[in-house]
XYZ file of C-alpha atoms in Angstrom:
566
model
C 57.000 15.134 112.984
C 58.558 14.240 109.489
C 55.613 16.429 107.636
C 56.269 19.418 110.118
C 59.696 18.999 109.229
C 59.012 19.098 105.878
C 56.570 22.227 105.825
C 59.002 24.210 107.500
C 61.589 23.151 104.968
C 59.374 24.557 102.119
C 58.554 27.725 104.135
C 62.449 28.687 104.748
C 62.637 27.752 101.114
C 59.578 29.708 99.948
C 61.501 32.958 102.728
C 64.611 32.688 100.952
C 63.512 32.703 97.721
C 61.599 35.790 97.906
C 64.386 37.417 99.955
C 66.862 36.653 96.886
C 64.495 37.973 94.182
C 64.171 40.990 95.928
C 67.380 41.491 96.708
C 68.556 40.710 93.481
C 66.188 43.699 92.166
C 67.271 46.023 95.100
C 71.096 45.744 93.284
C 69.261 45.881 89.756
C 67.368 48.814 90.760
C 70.779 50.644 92.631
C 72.473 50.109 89.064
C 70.064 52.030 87.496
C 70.724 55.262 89.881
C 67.086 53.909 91.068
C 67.846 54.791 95.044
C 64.622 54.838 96.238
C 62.859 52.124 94.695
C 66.198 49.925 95.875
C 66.609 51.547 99.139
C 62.310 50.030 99.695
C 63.576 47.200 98.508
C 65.926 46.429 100.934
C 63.840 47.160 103.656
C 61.487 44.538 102.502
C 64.827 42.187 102.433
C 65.675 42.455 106.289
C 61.725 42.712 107.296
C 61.586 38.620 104.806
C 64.307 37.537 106.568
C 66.744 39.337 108.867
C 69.336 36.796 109.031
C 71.159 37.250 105.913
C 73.725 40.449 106.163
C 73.899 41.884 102.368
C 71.134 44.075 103.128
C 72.019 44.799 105.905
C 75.237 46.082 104.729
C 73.514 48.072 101.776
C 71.232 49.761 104.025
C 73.712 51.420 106.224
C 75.274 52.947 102.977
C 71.672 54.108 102.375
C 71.385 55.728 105.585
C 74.682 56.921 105.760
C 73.793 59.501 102.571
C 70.814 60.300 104.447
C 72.185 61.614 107.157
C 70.676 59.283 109.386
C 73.940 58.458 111.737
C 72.000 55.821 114.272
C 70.468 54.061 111.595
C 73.490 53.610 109.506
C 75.628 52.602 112.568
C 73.112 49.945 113.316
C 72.421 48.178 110.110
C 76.446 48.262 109.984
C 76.719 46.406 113.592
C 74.485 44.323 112.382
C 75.768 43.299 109.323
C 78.964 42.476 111.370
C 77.404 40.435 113.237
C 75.800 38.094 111.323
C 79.669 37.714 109.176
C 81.823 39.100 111.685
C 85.211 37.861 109.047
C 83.859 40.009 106.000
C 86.154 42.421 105.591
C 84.217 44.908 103.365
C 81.691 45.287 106.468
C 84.354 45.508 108.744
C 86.214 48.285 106.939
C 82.862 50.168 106.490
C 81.569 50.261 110.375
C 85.442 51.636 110.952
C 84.274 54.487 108.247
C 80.715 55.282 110.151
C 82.402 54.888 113.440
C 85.436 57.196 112.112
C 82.708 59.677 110.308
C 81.011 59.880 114.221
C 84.409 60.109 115.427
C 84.098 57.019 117.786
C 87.760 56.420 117.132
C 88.128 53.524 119.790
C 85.399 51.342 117.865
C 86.902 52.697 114.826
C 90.469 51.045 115.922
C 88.901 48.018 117.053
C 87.049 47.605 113.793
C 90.768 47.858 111.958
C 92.508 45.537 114.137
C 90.233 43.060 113.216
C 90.442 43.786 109.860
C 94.383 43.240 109.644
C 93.833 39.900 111.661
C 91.840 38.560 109.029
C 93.822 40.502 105.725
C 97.705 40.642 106.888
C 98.079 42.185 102.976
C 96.190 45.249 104.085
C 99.425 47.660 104.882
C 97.472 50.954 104.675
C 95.185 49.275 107.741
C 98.204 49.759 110.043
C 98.657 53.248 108.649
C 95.274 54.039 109.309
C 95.714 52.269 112.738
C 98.881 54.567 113.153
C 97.228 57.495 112.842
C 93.773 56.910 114.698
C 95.712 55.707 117.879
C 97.735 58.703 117.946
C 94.410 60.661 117.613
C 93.771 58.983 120.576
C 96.882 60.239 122.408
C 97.711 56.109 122.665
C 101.321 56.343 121.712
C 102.393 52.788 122.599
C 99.998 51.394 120.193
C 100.627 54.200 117.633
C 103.908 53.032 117.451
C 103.452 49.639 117.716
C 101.632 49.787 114.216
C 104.258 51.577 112.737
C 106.473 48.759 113.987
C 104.386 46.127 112.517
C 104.353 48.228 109.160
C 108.194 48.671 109.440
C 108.472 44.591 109.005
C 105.948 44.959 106.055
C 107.943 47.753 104.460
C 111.014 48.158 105.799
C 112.969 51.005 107.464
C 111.957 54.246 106.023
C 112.182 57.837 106.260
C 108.777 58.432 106.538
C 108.115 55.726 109.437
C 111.282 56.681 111.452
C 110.334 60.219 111.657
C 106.662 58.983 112.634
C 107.947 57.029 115.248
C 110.492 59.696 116.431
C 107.811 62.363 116.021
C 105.544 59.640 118.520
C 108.389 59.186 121.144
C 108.688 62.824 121.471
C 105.327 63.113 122.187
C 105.592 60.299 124.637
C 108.012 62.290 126.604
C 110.691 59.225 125.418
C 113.671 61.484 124.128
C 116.222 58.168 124.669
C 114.019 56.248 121.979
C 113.170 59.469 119.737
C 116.952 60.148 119.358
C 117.561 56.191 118.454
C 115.087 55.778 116.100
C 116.572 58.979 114.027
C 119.978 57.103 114.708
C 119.212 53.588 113.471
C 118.146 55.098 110.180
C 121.314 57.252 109.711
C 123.569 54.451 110.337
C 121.370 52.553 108.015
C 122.027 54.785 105.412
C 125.481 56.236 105.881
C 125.972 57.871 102.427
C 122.586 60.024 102.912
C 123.430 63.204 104.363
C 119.417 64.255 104.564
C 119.080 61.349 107.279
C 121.968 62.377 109.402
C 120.302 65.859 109.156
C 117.410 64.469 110.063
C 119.003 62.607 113.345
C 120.499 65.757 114.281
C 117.718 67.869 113.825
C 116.230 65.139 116.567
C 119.158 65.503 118.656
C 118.371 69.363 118.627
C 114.729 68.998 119.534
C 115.422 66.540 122.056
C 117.939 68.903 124.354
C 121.324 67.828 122.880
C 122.211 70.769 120.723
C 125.919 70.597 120.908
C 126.030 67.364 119.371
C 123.489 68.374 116.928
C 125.583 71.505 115.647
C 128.701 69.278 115.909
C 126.990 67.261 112.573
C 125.583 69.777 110.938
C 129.233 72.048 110.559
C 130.193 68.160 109.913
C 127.492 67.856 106.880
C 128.012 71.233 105.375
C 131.868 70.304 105.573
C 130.956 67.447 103.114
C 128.179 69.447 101.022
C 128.608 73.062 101.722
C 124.808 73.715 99.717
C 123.105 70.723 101.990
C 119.877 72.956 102.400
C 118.510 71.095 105.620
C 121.727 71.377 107.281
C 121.253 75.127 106.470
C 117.954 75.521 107.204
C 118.493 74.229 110.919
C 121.963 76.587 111.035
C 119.700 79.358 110.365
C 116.588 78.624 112.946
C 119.839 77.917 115.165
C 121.194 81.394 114.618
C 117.365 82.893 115.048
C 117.262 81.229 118.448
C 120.591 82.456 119.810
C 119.563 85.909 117.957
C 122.807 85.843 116.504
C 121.900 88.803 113.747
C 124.759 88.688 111.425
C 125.153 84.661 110.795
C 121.715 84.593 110.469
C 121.669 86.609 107.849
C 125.019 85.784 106.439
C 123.160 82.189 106.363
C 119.850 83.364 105.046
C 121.949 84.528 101.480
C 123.648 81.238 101.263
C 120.387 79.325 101.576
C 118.795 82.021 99.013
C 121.589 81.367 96.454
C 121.775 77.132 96.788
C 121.041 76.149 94.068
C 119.201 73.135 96.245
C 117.264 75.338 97.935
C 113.162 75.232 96.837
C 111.042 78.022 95.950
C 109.026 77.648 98.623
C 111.731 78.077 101.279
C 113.199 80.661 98.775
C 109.891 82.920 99.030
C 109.191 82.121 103.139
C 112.553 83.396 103.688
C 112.206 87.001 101.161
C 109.589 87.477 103.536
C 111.007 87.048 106.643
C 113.668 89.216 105.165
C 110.953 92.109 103.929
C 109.186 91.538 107.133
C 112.676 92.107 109.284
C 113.757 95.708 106.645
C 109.646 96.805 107.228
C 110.419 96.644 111.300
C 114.109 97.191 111.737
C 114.997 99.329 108.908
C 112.371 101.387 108.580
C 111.226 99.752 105.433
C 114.510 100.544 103.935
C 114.423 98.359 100.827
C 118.248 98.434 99.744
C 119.612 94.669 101.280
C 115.876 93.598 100.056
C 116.333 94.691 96.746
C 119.956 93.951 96.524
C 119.072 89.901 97.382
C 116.163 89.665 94.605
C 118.896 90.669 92.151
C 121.614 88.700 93.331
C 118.889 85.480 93.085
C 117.610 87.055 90.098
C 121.449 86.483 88.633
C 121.143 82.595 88.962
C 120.801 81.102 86.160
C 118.131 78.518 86.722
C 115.783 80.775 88.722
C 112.406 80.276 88.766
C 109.746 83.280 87.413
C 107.941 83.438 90.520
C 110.901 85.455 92.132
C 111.167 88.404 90.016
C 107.113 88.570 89.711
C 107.734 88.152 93.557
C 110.422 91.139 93.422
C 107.703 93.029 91.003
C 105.154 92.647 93.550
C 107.195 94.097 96.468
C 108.945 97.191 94.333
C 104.757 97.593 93.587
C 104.037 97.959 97.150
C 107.082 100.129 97.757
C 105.733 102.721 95.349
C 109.129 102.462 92.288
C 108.808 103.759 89.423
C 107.405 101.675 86.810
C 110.464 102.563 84.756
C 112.368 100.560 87.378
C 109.808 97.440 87.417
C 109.937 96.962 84.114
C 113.028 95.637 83.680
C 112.097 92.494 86.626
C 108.872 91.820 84.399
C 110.791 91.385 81.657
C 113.153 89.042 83.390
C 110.180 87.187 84.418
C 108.725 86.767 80.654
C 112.804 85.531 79.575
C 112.412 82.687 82.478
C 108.774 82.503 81.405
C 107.483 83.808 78.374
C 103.860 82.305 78.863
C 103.598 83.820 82.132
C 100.441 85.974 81.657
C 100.414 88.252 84.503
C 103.712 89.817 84.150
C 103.000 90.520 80.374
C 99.592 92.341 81.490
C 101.384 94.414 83.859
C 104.015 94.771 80.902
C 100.982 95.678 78.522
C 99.518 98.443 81.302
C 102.766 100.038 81.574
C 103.218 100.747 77.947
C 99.225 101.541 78.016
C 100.291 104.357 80.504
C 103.283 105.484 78.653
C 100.669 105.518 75.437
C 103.958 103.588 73.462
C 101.216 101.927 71.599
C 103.644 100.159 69.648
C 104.560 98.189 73.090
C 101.735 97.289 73.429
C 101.113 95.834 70.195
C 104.830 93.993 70.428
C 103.911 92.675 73.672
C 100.033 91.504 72.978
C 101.542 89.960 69.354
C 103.649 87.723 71.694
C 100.887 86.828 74.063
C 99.101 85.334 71.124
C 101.540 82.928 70.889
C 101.940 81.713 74.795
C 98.602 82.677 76.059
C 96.668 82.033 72.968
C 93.304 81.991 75.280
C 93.978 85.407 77.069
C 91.090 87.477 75.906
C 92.754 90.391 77.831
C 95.331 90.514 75.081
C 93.504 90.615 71.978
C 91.265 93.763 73.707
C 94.749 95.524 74.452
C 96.115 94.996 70.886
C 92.877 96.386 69.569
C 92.196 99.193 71.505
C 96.043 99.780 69.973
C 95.340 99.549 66.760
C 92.315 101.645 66.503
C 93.581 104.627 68.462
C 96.256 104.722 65.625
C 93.648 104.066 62.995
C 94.676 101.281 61.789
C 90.833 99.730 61.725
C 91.793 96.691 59.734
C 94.131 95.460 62.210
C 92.263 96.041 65.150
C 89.113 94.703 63.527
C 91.724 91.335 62.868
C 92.470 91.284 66.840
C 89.277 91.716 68.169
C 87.573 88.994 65.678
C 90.573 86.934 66.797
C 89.951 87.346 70.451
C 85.973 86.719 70.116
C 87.415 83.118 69.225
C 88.063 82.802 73.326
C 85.285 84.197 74.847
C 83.536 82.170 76.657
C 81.400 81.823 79.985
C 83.857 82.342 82.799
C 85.273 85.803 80.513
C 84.851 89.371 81.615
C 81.983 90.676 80.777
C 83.177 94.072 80.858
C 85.730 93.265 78.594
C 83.298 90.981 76.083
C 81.219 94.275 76.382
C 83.677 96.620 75.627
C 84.800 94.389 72.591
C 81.509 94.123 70.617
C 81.279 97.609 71.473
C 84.678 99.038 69.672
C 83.773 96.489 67.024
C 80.311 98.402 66.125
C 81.976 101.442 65.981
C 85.001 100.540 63.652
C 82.124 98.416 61.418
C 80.261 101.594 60.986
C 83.111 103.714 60.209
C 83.570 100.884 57.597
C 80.162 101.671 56.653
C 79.023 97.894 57.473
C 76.212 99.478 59.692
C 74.357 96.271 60.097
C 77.041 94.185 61.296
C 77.881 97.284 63.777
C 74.390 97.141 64.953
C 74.787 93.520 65.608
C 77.759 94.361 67.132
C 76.164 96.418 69.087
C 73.362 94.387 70.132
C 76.419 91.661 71.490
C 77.953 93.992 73.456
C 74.788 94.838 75.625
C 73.597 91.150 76.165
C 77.103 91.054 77.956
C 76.700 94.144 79.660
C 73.765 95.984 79.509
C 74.650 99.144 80.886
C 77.906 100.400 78.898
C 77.268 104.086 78.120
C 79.407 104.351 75.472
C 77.647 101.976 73.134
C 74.518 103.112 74.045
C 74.784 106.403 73.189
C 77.064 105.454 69.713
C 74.162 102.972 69.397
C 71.334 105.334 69.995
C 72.958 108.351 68.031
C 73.838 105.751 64.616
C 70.594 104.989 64.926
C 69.148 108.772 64.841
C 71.649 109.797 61.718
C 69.889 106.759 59.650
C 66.354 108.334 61.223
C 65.523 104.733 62.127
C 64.212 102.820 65.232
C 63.806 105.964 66.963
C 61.820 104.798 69.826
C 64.584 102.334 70.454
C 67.372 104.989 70.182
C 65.555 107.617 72.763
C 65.199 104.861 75.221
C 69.106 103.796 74.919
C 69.938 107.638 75.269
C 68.033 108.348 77.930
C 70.075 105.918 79.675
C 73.091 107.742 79.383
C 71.859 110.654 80.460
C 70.264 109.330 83.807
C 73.572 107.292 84.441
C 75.700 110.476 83.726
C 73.708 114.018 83.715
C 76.211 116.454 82.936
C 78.316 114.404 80.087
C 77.617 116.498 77.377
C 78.073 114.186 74.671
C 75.358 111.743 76.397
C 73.309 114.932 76.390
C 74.020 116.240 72.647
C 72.707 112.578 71.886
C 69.415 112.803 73.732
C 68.802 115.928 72.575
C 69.913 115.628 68.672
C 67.508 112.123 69.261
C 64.640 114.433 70.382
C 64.980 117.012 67.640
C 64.848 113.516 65.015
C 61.472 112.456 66.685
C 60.106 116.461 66.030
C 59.855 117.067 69.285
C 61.867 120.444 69.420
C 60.991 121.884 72.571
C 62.824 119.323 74.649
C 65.564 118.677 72.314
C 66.341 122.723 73.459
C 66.248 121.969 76.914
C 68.956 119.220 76.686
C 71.009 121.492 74.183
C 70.949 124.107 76.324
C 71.957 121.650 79.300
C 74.865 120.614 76.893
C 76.274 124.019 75.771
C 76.188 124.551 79.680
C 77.972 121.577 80.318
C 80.420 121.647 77.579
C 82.670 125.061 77.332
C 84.545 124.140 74.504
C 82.063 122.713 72.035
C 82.535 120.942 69.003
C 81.518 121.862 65.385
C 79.023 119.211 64.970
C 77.600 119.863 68.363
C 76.930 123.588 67.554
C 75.295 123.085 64.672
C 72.769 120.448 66.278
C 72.613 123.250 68.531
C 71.654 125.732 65.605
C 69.277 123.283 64.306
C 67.267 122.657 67.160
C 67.180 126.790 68.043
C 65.934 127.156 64.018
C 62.996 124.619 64.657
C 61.806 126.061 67.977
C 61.283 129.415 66.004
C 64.712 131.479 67.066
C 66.591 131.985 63.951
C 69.285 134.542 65.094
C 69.833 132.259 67.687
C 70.387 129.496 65.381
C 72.358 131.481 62.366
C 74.737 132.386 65.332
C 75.384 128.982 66.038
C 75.952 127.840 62.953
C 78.268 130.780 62.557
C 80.459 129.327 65.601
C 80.182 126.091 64.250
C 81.353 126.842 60.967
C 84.428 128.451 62.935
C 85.453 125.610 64.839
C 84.755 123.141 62.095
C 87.730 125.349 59.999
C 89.671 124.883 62.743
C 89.222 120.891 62.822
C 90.591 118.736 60.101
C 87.627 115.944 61.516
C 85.438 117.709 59.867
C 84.536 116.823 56.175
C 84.401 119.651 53.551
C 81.259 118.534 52.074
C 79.638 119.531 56.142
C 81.125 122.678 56.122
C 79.585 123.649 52.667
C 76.420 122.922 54.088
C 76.808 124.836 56.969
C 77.669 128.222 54.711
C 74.697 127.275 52.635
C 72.784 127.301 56.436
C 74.017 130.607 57.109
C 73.760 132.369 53.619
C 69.916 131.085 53.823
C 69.561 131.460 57.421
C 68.063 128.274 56.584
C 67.929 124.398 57.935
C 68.752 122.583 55.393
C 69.082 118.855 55.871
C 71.609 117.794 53.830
């Protein structure tokens, strides 16, 4: 019997060791983000020897992120089972059983839990809340009790166990425990508000307006005192206290925004269906707010908004925007809509003022930089605008518009080529159609730079056509195509698109005319084109745009009757 004994020693021996090394890799291999090689592991743990609970334990976490619900729940049981007072595996079966929504096991799982760790407070919270889910109010509130000698008497766990009580149909004890914490704390008018909001819930009203006209007698701006006057007021739809109330709570200065902007809209709401959207008292009670002087930006951009809706006049919004950038001069969508009014008004210098700013408080705006661009180039002042779109290239990044990111390479090429810097533009260029591929405007500048230099004309044609598919009556898109056609020789269809553009353009430009006069010259009609250039050279001594040294050339066309290039 003694040698049994002992081989069976040296087996269990021989079991465990092999279960340890092998457990000891399953961690080792779960450190390394290794899941599956540890997840085999452990399977090979319970399958040596399935009395020991570690793997156990690790396996239902395994199974748990694979979805597999049964399987988790049961290596969790088990693992309980074989150390029913580990706490870890007793707080994570409450999780799968919570997860499955098994809240009975769940709760029995927790109780357990606190019986073995009385430290663990936020077990009876969790206790709290779970027996309540289970509509078992006596226990719900008999872990808030046993929390209560952890903590103390609080707000938060008298109003729980009020809020419990009420449910429980027990007004006597939802009105005490509201009670016992306002006698508690005599000096704090928010828990007397609090015990007679209870009061009010629970049937006793008189009582309950008796302490409120008793509060606001002490604090006149108590804002929960107020708050219930006013749903008081709603409920006995007494009209003029309620509204006489709704200004004083809109004009505490204790009052929060978000009560400040639920109760503008129950005030819009009540002018849209009783005044006939009559926005006088409305209007009249942003400005009175807007007065204080510790308001907060959201209600003029609130007030902005509504005047928006009502159709003002942007001469009347203004001046709200601009109250919202003196409470808040980094607020960036009141100086946008700032920025598109003066865009409107074309007071490019606004514009300009206002982006400058911007730079300052919203320094990664992109929208801003574009703006004050754009601005500066429609006044000519390239160097500047060059300055604010480099500036706002600085910001781009993934999450940016791309129409914008587009639109900024693209006035970049064409100020760089005005500059003369026609590679840079071209690079430009290029830029702005990796972020957008199909923006007309720089493919036809694009395409039509590309024609006056005579090079990548392949390239250019393709661009054009483009345009002209996207937009087949734009005669500039047109002129393009067909001044790109007449480049590559091939005058017969550059006619047909000049023709299309002299049809779609009544009041043609100089330069277009005398592409126009060109093309008719090459296709063997040189009446047709002298006349051309004729009307060309008449419009271009109308337009100080064009250059002196272009209109010499086109007398020196029409003396010849001659193309000449240059």
């Amino acid at each position: 019997m003694a040698v049994v004994a002992a081989g069976m020693s040296c087996l269990a021996q021989d079991k465990a060791r092999r279960y340890d090394a092998m457990f000891l890799e399953a961690i080792c291999q779960r450190e390394k983000g290794n899941s599956d090689a540890a997840f085999d592991l452990l399977r090979h743990c319970v399958e040596t020897d399935s009395t020991r609970s570690e793997a156990w334990f690790y396996l239902s976490q395994y199974y748990a992120s694979l979805k597999e619900k049964e399987q988790s729940l049961a290596c969790g049981k088990r693992a309980v089972e074989l150390e029913p007072a580990n706490p870890t595996y007793l707080e994570s079966l409450a999780d799968v059983y919570i997860n499955q929504r098994d809240y009975r096991k769940a709760a029995d799982m927790l109780e357990r839990l606190y019986d073995i760790n009385r430290d663990r407070d936020d077990v009876l919270g969790m206790l709290a809340s779970i027996y309540e889910q289970l509509e078992d109010y006596d226990k719900a509130v008999a872990a808030l009790t046993r929390l209560e000698v952890v903590e103390g008497k609080s707000e938060r766990l008298s109003y729980a166990k009020s809020q419990l009580y009420t449910q429980m149909g027990n007004q006597q004890a939802a009105i005490r425990e509201m009670k016992q914490l306002a006698e508690q704390y005599p000096n704090d008018l928010n828990y007397r508000c609090m015990y007679a909001n209870t009061l009010y819930k629970n049937g006793q009203k008189k009582k309950a307006l008796a302490m409120y006209e008793q509060i606001l007698g002490e604090e006149p701006d108590n804002r929960v005192a107020q708050l219930a006057m006013l749903a008081y007021y709603h409920d006995e739809n007494d009209t003029l206290r309620q509204r006489q109330m709704t200004e004083r709570i809109l004009l505490n200065k204790e009052t929060t925004l978000q009560d400040r902007i639920a109760l503008m809209r129950q005030v819009i709401g009540e002018s849209e269906k009783e005044e006939g959207g009559d926005s006088t008292r409305v209007l009249q009670m942003f400005r009175r707010m807007m007065a204080l002087p510790d308001i907060e930006a959201d209600i003029p951009l609130f007030c902005a908004a509504y005047m928006g809706l009502k159709k003002m006049p942007t001469d009347s919004i203004r001046p709200v925007l601009e109250r919202v950038l003196e409470i808040a001069p980094d607020n960036a969508s009141a100086r946008l809509q700032l920025v598109s009014f003066a865009w409107q008004a074309e007071d490019k210098e606004r514009v300009i003022a206002l982006c400058q700013d911007a730079r300052q408080y919203n320094p990664d705006e992109m929208a801003f930089y574009y703006y004050q661009g754009i601005a500066y180039y429609q006044k000519q002042d390239l160097d500047q605008a060059l300055n604010a779109f480099q500036n706002g290239i600085s910001v781009i990044n993934e999450q940016s518009n791309p129409e914008i990111v587009s639109d900024f390479y693209a006035v970049m090429g064409d100020i760089m080529h005005q500059r003369g810097r026609y590679q840079e533009a071209f690079a430009a260029y290029d830029s702005c159609l990796q972020w957008k591929d199909d923006n007309l405007g720089c493919l036809n500048n694009y395409a039509y730079y590309l024609s006056e230099r005579g090079e990548q004309l392949e390239k250019a044609e393709q661009m054009s056509f483009r345009t002209i598919k996207a937009e087949p009556k734009n005669a500039t898109y047109l002129d393009t195509y067909a001044w790109i056609l007449f480049m590559q020789r091939r005058y017969s269809e550059a006619r047909i698109y000049i023709d299309q553009t002299l049809q779609c353009d009544s009041d043609s430009s100089a330069v277009l005319l005398e592409h126009a006069g060109d093309i008719y010259y090459h296709v063997g009609d040189r009446e047709k084109a002298v006349a051309l250039w004729e009307q060309a050279l008449e419009r271009a001594s109308d337009s100080s745009e064009v250059k002196d040294d272009r209109k010499q050339v086109l007398i020196r066309k029409i003396k010849l009757k001659k193309y000449l290039k240059e």
